Amino acid sequence: MLHNILAEFLGTGLMIVFGVGVHCDEVLKNSKYRGSGHLFAITTWGFGISVVLMIFGGVCLNPAMALAQAILGMIPWSSFIPYAIAEMAGAFVGALICYVMYADQFRASADEVDPIAVRNIFSTNPPMRDLPRNYFVEAFATSVFLTAILCIAKNYEAWLPIGVGLLVWAVGMGFGGTTGFAMNQARDLGPRLAYQILPIRNKADNDWQYGLLVPGTAPFVGAVIAALFCRFYLGM
């Protein structure tokens, strides 16, 4: 159990180092790859998650995935909360590591880069605020995402790291334009909390109302849908 919890902590932290790190690279002044665009960022997210799965195996990296697996009996219910806490903590620490790596660029960007863009390095926020629609997108995207991961794990286990990386790339490109595709409470709320406490100048409002409501709860709805679909339609 302790080994699994540590894997969730380390794996989620490394995922965030790749993901938040690429957003730092794309947004901040004096970063080598500034302005590379969303294709660059989404591809790095996908490849980064593949690397994490190559290192740590079939970790959840996501409280919503942990919930889906608990519903399906793949992990005991007693593991759900410890896994979720470890994932949130790992994401928080991963975001702190990114700040340390890019501290000079954050300072150089304080008076030039839009504070909203800096905030969005850490967390997901919709370019158009429509909470019911945003909630639907996150729940739907999560249900597709988790269902596909579970199918890849069942039918193509040897290809899991590459398959999930390609899946992240496809979901990000297909569904990401409306909300930024969190699909994962740890991915959003852990770095959002890091942004709250880090000494970044000219901070934007952290928008906890959106964060706690949409990326905070919609992935759980998607997890339930995915688990029920896998159980009653796919027979898992």
PDB file of C-alpha atoms in Angstrom, residues 1-15 52-53 55-62 82-83 86-87 90:
ATOM      1  CA  MET A   1       0.000   0.000   0.000  1.00  0.00           C
ATOM      2  CA  LEU A   2       2.741   2.457   0.962  1.00  0.00           C
ATOM      3  CA  HIS A   3       4.614   1.663  -2.249  1.00  0.00           C
ATOM      4  CA  ASN A   4       1.478   2.362  -4.309  1.00  0.00           C
ATOM      5  CA  ILE A   5       0.816   5.655  -2.514  1.00  0.00           C
ATOM      6  CA  LEU A   6       4.408   6.749  -3.090  1.00  0.00           C
ATOM      7  CA  ALA A   7       4.093   5.834  -6.778  1.00  0.00           C
ATOM      8  CA  GLU A   8       0.955   7.989  -7.048  1.00  0.00           C
ATOM      9  CA  PHE A   9       2.764  10.896  -5.369  1.00  0.00           C
ATOM     10  CA  LEU A  10       5.910  10.649  -7.480  1.00  0.00           C
ATOM     11  CA  GLY A  11       4.119   9.843 -10.722  1.00  0.00           C
ATOM     12  CA  THR A  12       1.647  12.707 -10.432  1.00  0.00           C
ATOM     13  CA  GLY A  13       4.428  15.088  -9.460  1.00  0.00           C
ATOM     14  CA  LEU A  14       6.471  14.126 -12.516  1.00  0.00           C
ATOM     15  CA  MET A  15       3.405  14.469 -14.751  1.00  0.00           C
ATOM     16  CA  VAL A  52       5.449   8.531 -16.204  1.00  0.00           C
ATOM     17  CA  LEU A  53       3.656   5.283 -17.027  1.00  0.00           C
ATOM     18  CA  ILE A  55       8.512   4.495 -14.963  1.00  0.00           C
ATOM     19  CA  PHE A  56       5.703   3.818 -12.502  1.00  0.00           C
ATOM     20  CA  GLY A  57       3.476   1.364 -14.356  1.00  0.00           C
ATOM     21  CA  GLY A  58      -0.297   1.444 -14.093  1.00  0.00           C
ATOM     22  CA  VAL A  59      -0.653   4.289 -11.617  1.00  0.00           C
ATOM     23  CA  CYS A  60      -3.878   6.306 -11.496  1.00  0.00           C
ATOM     24  CA  LEU A  61      -2.337   9.826 -11.393  1.00  0.00           C
ATOM     25  CA  ASN A  62      -5.885  11.090 -11.024  1.00  0.00           C
ATOM     26  CA  PRO A  82      -5.028   7.854   0.230  1.00  0.00           C
ATOM     27  CA  TYR A  83      -4.436   7.735  -3.519  1.00  0.00           C
ATOM     28  CA  ALA A  86      -1.044  11.473  -2.648  1.00  0.00           C
ATOM     29  CA  GLU A  87      -1.941  12.648  -6.151  1.00  0.00           C
ATOM     30  CA  GLY A  90       2.367  15.220  -5.818  1.00  0.00           C
TER      31      GLY A  90
END
